[in-house]
Amino acid sequence: MGLPLPGLWLKRLWVLFQVGLHVAMGKVLLTLFPRRVKQNILAMSEKTGMAKNPHFSYENWIPTFFSAQYFWFILKVRWQRLEDMTEQGGRAPNCPVVRLSGQRCNIWDFMQGQEAGPSLRGAWMGFDQFKRLIEDFSSIADFLIIYIEEAHASDGWAFKNNVDIKNHQHLQDRLRAARLLLDRSPQCPVVVDTMKNQSSQLYAALPERLYVLQDGRILYKVATRGRAPGRARTKTGLCINAQRRKLPCPRPHCTGSDFNSKSSGMG
C-alpha cells in the first residue's frame, strides 16, 4: 500500500540522497578507474541481457551512466516504487487506457475469463521474450501490452543507436510511438497509458513490468529490467501454469528491491 504523506516525503528524501550519492560516486570512480567500472557494468549487463542486445555496444549506452539525465531517470523510478499500490492477491487497478484507434477503455476489458498477462512497458528490451511467452501460453491466458512513458526518450536518458522517440507531450505522440510496436508483430492487443500516466504510477511500471492477473486480482508481478529476460519469462510461465493447476505461484511477487535502479539493471 502507499505510504502516508509525511512518511512518503521522508522516504523520497532518503532515496534522493541515495541516488545522488550513487551518481556522485559513480562519476568519481568512472573518472579514476574507467576500465574497472566498465568491467563491472559489462558484468551486470551480461546478467540482465543488455550485453546480448545486437543494437547496443559499449559505446552506445555505458557512457550515459551517471549523467544528469541518468540521475533524474533513476530518481523518478525509485520514487515511483515508493508509491507502488500493487500487492500479491490484491485488487488489480482497473486503469483507463487508450487503444491505438484512440478509443478509451480499461485494463479489465481485455480479460476474457482466463489469466491475463499484461506487460506495462516503455522500452523495447525483452520484447522477443514476451512474444515467446505469448506463443507458449496464449491458449490459457490473455495478453496485453500497455505502452507507457518512454524509458529512454531521445530528449532524456537516451542511448545511441536507439529508436528516436522524444518524451510524449500529447496523447498523439504516445499513440504514434506505440504504433511502432506493430512492426514487430506483438501477437496481442497494444494500448497506451493515459497522459496522466495512471497505469505507470499505480502499477509502478517504469520502465517496464509484467503482471499476471486473474479475476481482477494480482497473482504475480516481475520487474523485467534488472534480471535476465529469459528468467523473467520462465518465472512468469511457471506462475501461469501453476494457476492452471489451481496451485499458488512458485515464488512471491517482486518488490521494489528487485529493481534497485538502472544501475542494477526501469525496471
PDB file of C-alpha atoms in Angstrom:
ATOM      1  CA  MET A   1       0.000   0.000   0.000  1.00  0.00           C
ATOM      2  CA  GLY A   2       1.031   3.625  -0.402  1.00  0.00           C
ATOM      3  CA  LEU A   3       2.852   5.435   2.378  1.00  0.00           C
ATOM      4  CA  PRO A   4       1.240   8.244   4.446  1.00  0.00           C
ATOM      5  CA  LEU A   5       2.214  11.660   3.038  1.00  0.00           C
ATOM      6  CA  PRO A   6       4.807  12.608   5.744  1.00  0.00           C
ATOM      7  CA  GLY A   7       6.375   9.150   5.527  1.00  0.00           C
ATOM      8  CA  LEU A   8       6.397   9.327   1.750  1.00  0.00           C
ATOM      9  CA  TRP A   9       8.335  12.580   1.709  1.00  0.00           C
ATOM     10  CA  LEU A  10      10.850  11.258   4.224  1.00  0.00           C
ATOM     11  CA  LYS A  11      11.334   8.209   2.041  1.00  0.00           C
ATOM     12  CA  ARG A  12      11.718  10.432  -1.011  1.00  0.00           C
ATOM     13  CA  LEU A  13      14.412  12.499   0.701  1.00  0.00           C
ATOM     14  CA  TRP A  14      16.262   9.327   1.660  1.00  0.00           C
ATOM     15  CA  VAL A  15      16.030   7.999  -1.896  1.00  0.00           C
ATOM     16  CA  LEU A  16      17.205  11.381  -3.221  1.00  0.00           C
ATOM     17  CA  PHE A  17      20.267  11.119  -1.006  1.00  0.00           C
ATOM     18  CA  GLN A  18      20.918   7.511  -2.088  1.00  0.00           C
ATOM     19  CA  VAL A  19      20.632   8.247  -5.804  1.00  0.00           C
ATOM     20  CA  GLY A  20      22.702  11.438  -5.521  1.00  0.00           C
ATOM     21  CA  LEU A  21      25.437   9.565  -3.657  1.00  0.00           C
ATOM     22  CA  HIS A  22      25.316   6.716  -6.172  1.00  0.00           C
ATOM     23  CA  VAL A  23      25.717   9.088  -9.129  1.00  0.00           C
ATOM     24  CA  ALA A  24      28.461  11.141  -7.466  1.00  0.00           C
ATOM     25  CA  MET A  25      30.454   8.046  -6.552  1.00  0.00           C
ATOM     26  CA  GLY A  26      29.880   6.600  -9.998  1.00  0.00           C
ATOM     27  CA  LYS A  27      31.261   9.731 -11.655  1.00  0.00           C
ATOM     28  CA  VAL A  28      34.358   9.696  -9.467  1.00  0.00           C
ATOM     29  CA  LEU A  29      35.026   6.005  -9.990  1.00  0.00           C
ATOM     30  CA  LEU A  30      34.409   6.280 -13.730  1.00  0.00           C
ATOM     31  CA  THR A  31      36.991   9.080 -13.872  1.00  0.00           C
ATOM     32  CA  LEU A  32      39.598   7.365 -11.702  1.00  0.00           C
ATOM     33  CA  PHE A  33      39.087   3.743 -12.702  1.00  0.00           C
ATOM     34  CA  PRO A  34      37.346   3.721 -16.113  1.00  0.00           C
ATOM     35  CA  ARG A  35      38.461   0.207 -17.041  1.00  0.00           C
ATOM     36  CA  ARG A  36      37.284  -1.343 -13.758  1.00  0.00           C
ATOM     37  CA  VAL A  37      33.921   0.443 -13.899  1.00  0.00           C
ATOM     38  CA  LYS A  38      33.454  -0.695 -17.492  1.00  0.00           C
ATOM     39  CA  GLN A  39      34.128  -4.297 -16.467  1.00  0.00           C
ATOM     40  CA  ASN A  40      31.616  -4.103 -13.620  1.00  0.00           C
ATOM     41  CA  ILE A  41      28.888  -2.587 -15.789  1.00  0.00           C
ATOM     42  CA  LEU A  42      29.502  -5.130 -18.552  1.00  0.00           C
ATOM     43  CA  ALA A  43      29.287  -7.956 -16.000  1.00  0.00           C
ATOM     44  CA  MET A  44      25.947  -6.561 -14.823  1.00  0.00           C
ATOM     45  CA  SER A  45      24.721  -6.276 -18.399  1.00  0.00           C
ATOM     46  CA  GLU A  46      25.520  -9.939 -19.015  1.00  0.00           C
ATOM     47  CA  LYS A  47      23.101 -10.877 -16.218  1.00  0.00           C
ATOM     48  CA  THR A  48      20.330  -8.580 -17.424  1.00  0.00           C
ATOM     49  CA  GLY A  49      20.682  -9.489 -21.107  1.00  0.00           C
ATOM     50  CA  MET A  50      21.647  -5.952 -22.149  1.00  0.00           C
ATOM     51  CA  ALA A  51      25.044  -7.085 -23.443  1.00  0.00           C
ATOM     52  CA  LYS A  52      23.337  -9.564 -25.768  1.00  0.00           C
ATOM     53  CA  ASN A  53      21.263  -6.898 -27.497  1.00  0.00           C
ATOM     54  CA  PRO A  54      22.750  -6.554 -31.017  1.00  0.00           C
ATOM     55  CA  HIS A  55      21.570  -2.929 -31.264  1.00  0.00           C
ATOM     56  CA  PHE A  56      23.781  -1.685 -28.428  1.00  0.00           C
ATOM     57  CA  SER A  57      27.513  -1.732 -27.946  1.00  0.00           C
ATOM     58  CA  TYR A  58      29.502  -0.429 -25.019  1.00  0.00           C
ATOM     59  CA  GLU A  59      29.859   2.980 -26.641  1.00  0.00           C
ATOM     60  CA  ASN A  60      26.077   3.273 -27.110  1.00  0.00           C
ATOM     61  CA  TRP A  61      24.998   3.209 -23.505  1.00  0.00           C
ATOM     62  CA  ILE A  62      27.677   2.906 -20.801  1.00  0.00           C
ATOM     63  CA  PRO A  63      28.995   6.493 -21.303  1.00  0.00           C
ATOM     64  CA  THR A  64      25.477   7.732 -20.439  1.00  0.00           C
ATOM     65  CA  PHE A  65      25.738   6.320 -16.915  1.00  0.00           C
ATOM     66  CA  PHE A  66      25.972   8.849 -14.069  1.00  0.00           C
ATOM     67  CA  SER A  67      24.865  11.749 -16.293  1.00  0.00           C
ATOM     68  CA  ALA A  68      22.268  14.317 -15.208  1.00  0.00           C
ATOM     69  CA  GLN A  69      19.663  12.528 -17.347  1.00  0.00           C
ATOM     70  CA  TYR A  70      20.598   9.232 -15.700  1.00  0.00           C
ATOM     71  CA  PHE A  71      20.174  10.807 -12.253  1.00  0.00           C
ATOM     72  CA  TRP A  72      16.681  12.157 -12.959  1.00  0.00           C
ATOM     73  CA  PHE A  73      15.527   8.921 -14.542  1.00  0.00           C
ATOM     74  CA  ILE A  74      16.721   6.741 -11.645  1.00  0.00           C
ATOM     75  CA  LEU A  75      15.233   9.144  -9.134  1.00  0.00           C
ATOM     76  CA  LYS A  76      11.886   9.047 -10.933  1.00  0.00           C
ATOM     77  CA  VAL A  77      11.863   5.248 -10.998  1.00  0.00           C
ATOM     78  CA  ARG A  78      12.858   4.918  -7.337  1.00  0.00           C
ATOM     79  CA  TRP A  79      10.252   7.478  -6.264  1.00  0.00           C
ATOM     80  CA  GLN A  80       7.598   5.691  -8.257  1.00  0.00           C
ATOM     81  CA  ARG A  81       8.456   2.439  -6.490  1.00  0.00           C
ATOM     82  CA  LEU A  82       7.613   4.113  -3.170  1.00  0.00           C
ATOM     83  CA  GLU A  83       4.001   4.522  -4.323  1.00  0.00           C
ATOM     84  CA  ASP A  84       3.576   1.001  -5.658  1.00  0.00           C
ATOM     85  CA  MET A  85      -0.051   0.138  -4.840  1.00  0.00           C
ATOM     86  CA  THR A  86       0.016  -3.445  -6.121  1.00  0.00           C
ATOM     87  CA  GLU A  87       0.156  -6.423  -3.767  1.00  0.00           C
ATOM     88  CA  GLN A  88       0.052 -10.139  -4.391  1.00  0.00           C
ATOM     89  CA  GLY A  89      -3.565 -11.200  -4.006  1.00  0.00           C
ATOM     90  CA  GLY A  90      -4.669  -7.590  -4.008  1.00  0.00           C
ATOM     91  CA  ARG A  91      -7.058  -5.923  -6.398  1.00  0.00           C
ATOM     92  CA  ALA A  92      -5.533  -5.058  -9.762  1.00  0.00           C
ATOM     93  CA  PRO A  93      -6.094  -1.362 -10.560  1.00  0.00           C
ATOM     94  CA  ASN A  94      -8.540  -1.103 -13.463  1.00  0.00           C
ATOM     95  CA  CYS A  95      -6.772   1.853 -15.028  1.00  0.00           C
ATOM     96  CA  PRO A  96      -8.053   3.671 -18.108  1.00  0.00           C
ATOM     97  CA  VAL A  97      -6.022   3.050 -21.250  1.00  0.00           C
ATOM     98  CA  VAL A  98      -6.349   4.092 -24.879  1.00  0.00           C
ATOM     99  CA  ARG A  99      -6.483   1.809 -27.907  1.00  0.00           C
ATOM    100  CA  LEU A 100      -4.322   2.738 -30.882  1.00  0.00           C
ATOM    101  CA  SER A 101      -7.530   3.805 -32.625  1.00  0.00           C
ATOM    102  CA  GLY A 102      -7.977   6.464 -29.937  1.00  0.00           C
ATOM    103  CA  GLN A 103     -10.865   4.652 -28.220  1.00  0.00           C
ATOM    104  CA  ARG A 104     -10.719   4.767 -24.427  1.00  0.00           C
ATOM    105  CA  CYS A 105     -11.236   1.631 -22.364  1.00  0.00           C
ATOM    106  CA  ASN A 106      -9.946  -0.050 -19.201  1.00  0.00           C
ATOM    107  CA  ILE A 107      -7.457  -2.815 -18.461  1.00  0.00           C
ATOM    108  CA  TRP A 108     -10.106  -5.254 -17.265  1.00  0.00           C
ATOM    109  CA  ASP A 109     -11.867  -5.003 -20.633  1.00  0.00           C
ATOM    110  CA  PHE A 110      -9.172  -7.296 -22.016  1.00  0.00           C
ATOM    111  CA  MET A 111      -9.786 -10.136 -19.570  1.00  0.00           C
ATOM    112  CA  GLN A 112     -11.647 -12.945 -21.317  1.00  0.00           C
ATOM    113  CA  GLY A 113     -12.076 -15.259 -18.340  1.00  0.00           C
ATOM    114  CA  GLN A 114      -8.513 -16.559 -18.421  1.00  0.00           C
ATOM    115  CA  GLU A 115      -5.395 -15.408 -16.613  1.00  0.00           C
ATOM    116  CA  ALA A 116      -4.291 -12.094 -18.022  1.00  0.00           C
ATOM    117  CA  GLY A 117      -0.649 -11.245 -18.538  1.00  0.00           C
ATOM    118  CA  PRO A 118      -0.367  -7.505 -19.107  1.00  0.00           C
ATOM    119  CA  SER A 119       3.060  -6.092 -19.818  1.00  0.00           C
ATOM    120  CA  LEU A 120       3.486  -2.428 -18.995  1.00  0.00           C
ATOM    121  CA  ARG A 121       6.446  -1.245 -20.956  1.00  0.00           C
ATOM    122  CA  GLY A 122       8.177   1.934 -22.014  1.00  0.00           C
ATOM    123  CA  ALA A 123      11.130   0.379 -23.817  1.00  0.00           C
ATOM    124  CA  TRP A 124      11.989  -2.381 -26.267  1.00  0.00           C
ATOM    125  CA  MET A 125      14.140  -4.694 -24.149  1.00  0.00           C
ATOM    126  CA  GLY A 126      12.794  -8.209 -23.693  1.00  0.00           C
ATOM    127  CA  PHE A 127      10.153  -7.842 -26.391  1.00  0.00           C
ATOM    128  CA  ASP A 128      11.086 -11.093 -28.128  1.00  0.00           C
ATOM    129  CA  GLN A 129      10.939 -12.913 -24.794  1.00  0.00           C
ATOM    130  CA  PHE A 130       7.454 -11.544 -24.204  1.00  0.00           C
ATOM    131  CA  LYS A 131       6.368 -12.757 -27.637  1.00  0.00           C
ATOM    132  CA  ARG A 132       7.644 -16.224 -26.756  1.00  0.00           C
ATOM    133  CA  LEU A 133       5.593 -16.084 -23.561  1.00  0.00           C
ATOM    134  CA  ILE A 134       2.502 -15.320 -25.641  1.00  0.00           C
ATOM    135  CA  GLU A 135       3.254 -18.197 -28.009  1.00  0.00           C
ATOM    136  CA  ASP A 136       3.634 -20.598 -25.086  1.00  0.00           C
ATOM    137  CA  PHE A 137       0.527 -19.612 -23.141  1.00  0.00           C
ATOM    138  CA  SER A 138      -1.941 -17.847 -25.440  1.00  0.00           C
ATOM    139  CA  SER A 139      -4.266 -20.865 -25.211  1.00  0.00           C
ATOM    140  CA  ILE A 140      -4.739 -20.380 -21.465  1.00  0.00           C
ATOM    141  CA  ALA A 141      -4.028 -16.677 -20.892  1.00  0.00           C
ATOM    142  CA  ASP A 142      -4.914 -13.324 -22.415  1.00  0.00           C
ATOM    143  CA  PHE A 143      -2.084 -10.874 -23.017  1.00  0.00           C
ATOM    144  CA  LEU A 144      -1.981  -7.108 -23.227  1.00  0.00           C
ATOM    145  CA  ILE A 145       0.831  -4.597 -23.832  1.00  0.00           C
ATOM    146  CA  ILE A 146       0.382  -1.195 -22.230  1.00  0.00           C
ATOM    147  CA  TYR A 147       2.830   1.292 -23.708  1.00  0.00           C
ATOM    148  CA  ILE A 148       3.733   3.825 -21.020  1.00  0.00           C
ATOM    149  CA  GLU A 149       6.018   6.854 -20.971  1.00  0.00           C
ATOM    150  CA  GLU A 150       9.203   6.269 -22.968  1.00  0.00           C
ATOM    151  CA  ALA A 151      12.025   4.938 -20.809  1.00  0.00           C
ATOM    152  CA  HIS A 152      14.900   6.181 -22.972  1.00  0.00           C
ATOM    153  CA  ALA A 153      13.470   9.176 -24.751  1.00  0.00           C
ATOM    154  CA  SER A 154      15.861  10.946 -27.109  1.00  0.00           C
ATOM    155  CA  ASP A 155      15.478  14.131 -25.031  1.00  0.00           C
ATOM    156  CA  GLY A 156      16.001  12.260 -21.747  1.00  0.00           C
ATOM    157  CA  TRP A 157      18.341   9.450 -20.672  1.00  0.00           C
ATOM    158  CA  ALA A 158      18.975   8.340 -24.240  1.00  0.00           C
ATOM    159  CA  PHE A 159      21.101   5.570 -25.705  1.00  0.00           C
ATOM    160  CA  LYS A 160      22.818   5.905 -29.040  1.00  0.00           C
ATOM    161  CA  ASN A 161      21.538   3.672 -31.840  1.00  0.00           C
ATOM    162  CA  ASN A 162      18.128   3.520 -30.145  1.00  0.00           C
ATOM    163  CA  VAL A 163      14.741   4.487 -31.562  1.00  0.00           C
ATOM    164  CA  ASP A 164      14.317   8.258 -31.799  1.00  0.00           C
ATOM    165  CA  ILE A 165      11.313   8.909 -29.578  1.00  0.00           C
ATOM    166  CA  LYS A 166      11.042  12.098 -27.552  1.00  0.00           C
ATOM    167  CA  ASN A 167       9.161  12.428 -24.284  1.00  0.00           C
ATOM    168  CA  HIS A 168       5.458  12.377 -25.068  1.00  0.00           C
ATOM    169  CA  GLN A 169       3.883  15.821 -24.837  1.00  0.00           C
ATOM    170  CA  HIS A 170       0.460  14.803 -26.112  1.00  0.00           C
ATOM    171  CA  LEU A 171      -1.559  11.598 -26.419  1.00  0.00           C
ATOM    172  CA  GLN A 172      -0.952  11.559 -30.171  1.00  0.00           C
ATOM    173  CA  ASP A 173       2.798  11.424 -29.509  1.00  0.00           C
ATOM    174  CA  ARG A 174       2.317   8.330 -27.360  1.00  0.00           C
ATOM    175  CA  LEU A 175      -0.017   6.667 -29.850  1.00  0.00           C
ATOM    176  CA  ARG A 176       2.406   7.361 -32.692  1.00  0.00           C
ATOM    177  CA  ALA A 177       5.285   5.796 -30.741  1.00  0.00           C
ATOM    178  CA  ALA A 178       3.209   2.765 -29.704  1.00  0.00           C
ATOM    179  CA  ARG A 179       2.301   2.054 -33.328  1.00  0.00           C
ATOM    180  CA  LEU A 180       5.974   1.265 -33.936  1.00  0.00           C
ATOM    181  CA  LEU A 181       5.387  -1.889 -31.905  1.00  0.00           C
ATOM    182  CA  LEU A 182       3.037  -3.152 -34.585  1.00  0.00           C
ATOM    183  CA  ASP A 183       6.023  -3.551 -36.916  1.00  0.00           C
ATOM    184  CA  ARG A 184       7.281  -6.227 -34.544  1.00  0.00           C
ATOM    185  CA  SER A 185       4.057  -8.276 -34.649  1.00  0.00           C
ATOM    186  CA  PRO A 186       3.247  -8.210 -30.920  1.00  0.00           C
ATOM    187  CA  GLN A 187       0.604 -11.003 -31.211  1.00  0.00           C
ATOM    188  CA  CYS A 188      -1.615  -9.354 -28.591  1.00  0.00           C
ATOM    189  CA  PRO A 189      -3.517  -6.074 -28.198  1.00  0.00           C
ATOM    190  CA  VAL A 190      -1.453  -2.919 -27.710  1.00  0.00           C
ATOM    191  CA  VAL A 191      -2.830   0.069 -25.826  1.00  0.00           C
ATOM    192  CA  VAL A 192      -1.241   3.174 -24.316  1.00  0.00           C
ATOM    193  CA  ASP A 193      -1.328   4.710 -20.879  1.00  0.00           C
ATOM    194  CA  THR A 194      -3.183   8.000 -20.465  1.00  0.00           C
ATOM    195  CA  MET A 195      -1.179  11.206 -20.347  1.00  0.00           C
ATOM    196  CA  LYS A 196      -1.802  11.241 -16.592  1.00  0.00           C
ATOM    197  CA  ASN A 197       0.339   8.068 -16.506  1.00  0.00           C
ATOM    198  CA  GLN A 198      -2.204   6.301 -14.298  1.00  0.00           C
ATOM    199  CA  SER A 199      -1.168   2.759 -15.247  1.00  0.00           C
ATOM    200  CA  SER A 200       2.507   3.586 -14.891  1.00  0.00           C
ATOM    201  CA  GLN A 201       2.021   5.090 -11.432  1.00  0.00           C
ATOM    202  CA  LEU A 202      -0.445   2.622  -9.911  1.00  0.00           C
ATOM    203  CA  TYR A 203       1.453  -0.410 -11.229  1.00  0.00           C
ATOM    204  CA  ALA A 204       4.895   1.183 -10.591  1.00  0.00           C
ATOM    205  CA  ALA A 205       5.688   0.152 -14.138  1.00  0.00           C
ATOM    206  CA  LEU A 206       8.513   2.435 -15.262  1.00  0.00           C
ATOM    207  CA  PRO A 207      10.483   1.367 -17.235  1.00  0.00           C
ATOM    208  CA  GLU A 208       8.613  -1.947 -17.603  1.00  0.00           C
ATOM    209  CA  ARG A 209       6.885  -4.637 -15.576  1.00  0.00           C
ATOM    210  CA  LEU A 210       4.974  -7.792 -16.278  1.00  0.00           C
ATOM    211  CA  TYR A 211       1.915  -8.876 -14.290  1.00  0.00           C
ATOM    212  CA  VAL A 212      -0.258 -11.979 -14.124  1.00  0.00           C
ATOM    213  CA  LEU A 213      -3.857 -11.171 -13.178  1.00  0.00           C
ATOM    214  CA  GLN A 214      -6.858 -13.393 -12.565  1.00  0.00           C
ATOM    215  CA  ASP A 215     -10.398 -12.407 -11.603  1.00  0.00           C
ATOM    216  CA  GLY A 216      -9.233  -8.832 -11.166  1.00  0.00           C
ATOM    217  CA  ARG A 217      -6.510  -9.751  -8.678  1.00  0.00           C
ATOM    218  CA  ILE A 218      -2.728  -9.777  -8.895  1.00  0.00           C
ATOM    219  CA  LEU A 219      -1.164 -13.226  -8.864  1.00  0.00           C
ATOM    220  CA  TYR A 220       2.367 -12.274  -9.788  1.00  0.00           C
ATOM    221  CA  LYS A 221       4.498  -9.365 -10.903  1.00  0.00           C
ATOM    222  CA  VAL A 222       8.067  -9.027 -12.019  1.00  0.00           C
ATOM    223  CA  ALA A 223      10.300  -6.090 -12.865  1.00  0.00           C
ATOM    224  CA  THR A 224      11.696  -7.414 -16.119  1.00  0.00           C
ATOM    225  CA  ARG A 225      14.586  -4.960 -16.098  1.00  0.00           C
ATOM    226  CA  GLY A 226      17.470  -5.819 -13.818  1.00  0.00           C
ATOM    227  CA  ARG A 227      17.193  -9.552 -14.483  1.00  0.00           C
ATOM    228  CA  ALA A 228      17.735 -11.840 -17.435  1.00  0.00           C
ATOM    229  CA  PRO A 229      14.742 -11.625 -19.830  1.00  0.00           C
ATOM    230  CA  GLY A 230      14.659 -15.407 -20.165  1.00  0.00           C
ATOM    231  CA  ARG A 231      14.448 -15.811 -16.411  1.00  0.00           C
ATOM    232  CA  ALA A 232      11.539 -13.387 -16.171  1.00  0.00           C
ATOM    233  CA  ARG A 233       9.730 -15.270 -18.942  1.00  0.00           C
ATOM    234  CA  THR A 234      10.348 -18.625 -17.257  1.00  0.00           C
ATOM    235  CA  LYS A 235       9.129 -17.449 -13.855  1.00  0.00           C
ATOM    236  CA  THR A 236       6.006 -15.908 -15.358  1.00  0.00           C
ATOM    237  CA  GLY A 237       5.285 -19.077 -17.330  1.00  0.00           C
ATOM    238  CA  LEU A 238       5.614 -21.163 -14.173  1.00  0.00           C
ATOM    239  CA  CYS A 239       3.082 -18.930 -12.451  1.00  0.00           C
ATOM    240  CA  ILE A 240       0.578 -19.222 -15.314  1.00  0.00           C
ATOM    241  CA  ASN A 241       0.990 -22.998 -15.347  1.00  0.00           C
ATOM    242  CA  ALA A 242       0.589 -23.191 -11.570  1.00  0.00           C
ATOM    243  CA  GLN A 243      -2.657 -21.243 -11.705  1.00  0.00           C
ATOM    244  CA  ARG A 244      -3.934 -23.537 -14.422  1.00  0.00           C
ATOM    245  CA  ARG A 245      -3.480 -26.402 -11.950  1.00  0.00           C
ATOM    246  CA  LYS A 246      -5.043 -24.361  -9.118  1.00  0.00           C
ATOM    247  CA  LEU A 247      -1.689 -24.124  -7.348  1.00  0.00           C
ATOM    248  CA  PRO A 248      -0.032 -20.998  -5.917  1.00  0.00           C
ATOM    249  CA  CYS A 249       2.645 -19.239  -7.932  1.00  0.00           C
ATOM    250  CA  PRO A 250       6.087 -20.777  -7.304  1.00  0.00           C
ATOM    251  CA  ARG A 251       7.536 -17.609  -5.809  1.00  0.00           C
ATOM    252  CA  PRO A 252       6.214 -14.382  -4.289  1.00  0.00           C
ATOM    253  CA  HIS A 253       5.816 -11.295  -6.437  1.00  0.00           C
ATOM    254  CA  CYS A 254       8.750  -8.949  -6.764  1.00  0.00           C
ATOM    255  CA  THR A 255       9.120  -5.910  -4.564  1.00  0.00           C
ATOM    256  CA  GLY A 256      10.769  -2.594  -5.084  1.00  0.00           C
ATOM    257  CA  SER A 257      14.092  -4.148  -4.067  1.00  0.00           C
ATOM    258  CA  ASP A 258      14.020  -6.363  -7.163  1.00  0.00           C
ATOM    259  CA  PHE A 259      14.523  -3.247  -9.204  1.00  0.00           C
ATOM    260  CA  ASN A 260      17.030  -1.218  -7.303  1.00  0.00           C
ATOM    261  CA  SER A 261      17.813   1.271 -10.036  1.00  0.00           C
ATOM    262  CA  LYS A 262      19.073   1.411 -13.546  1.00  0.00           C
ATOM    263  CA  SER A 263      22.500   0.890 -12.100  1.00  0.00           C
ATOM    264  CA  SER A 264      21.446  -2.620 -11.231  1.00  0.00           C
ATOM    265  CA  GLY A 265      19.500  -3.055 -14.332  1.00  0.00           C
ATOM    266  CA  MET A 266      13.218   0.661 -15.114  1.00  0.00           C
ATOM    267  CA  GLY A 267      12.577  -1.500 -14.030  1.00  0.00           C
TER     268      GLY A 267
END
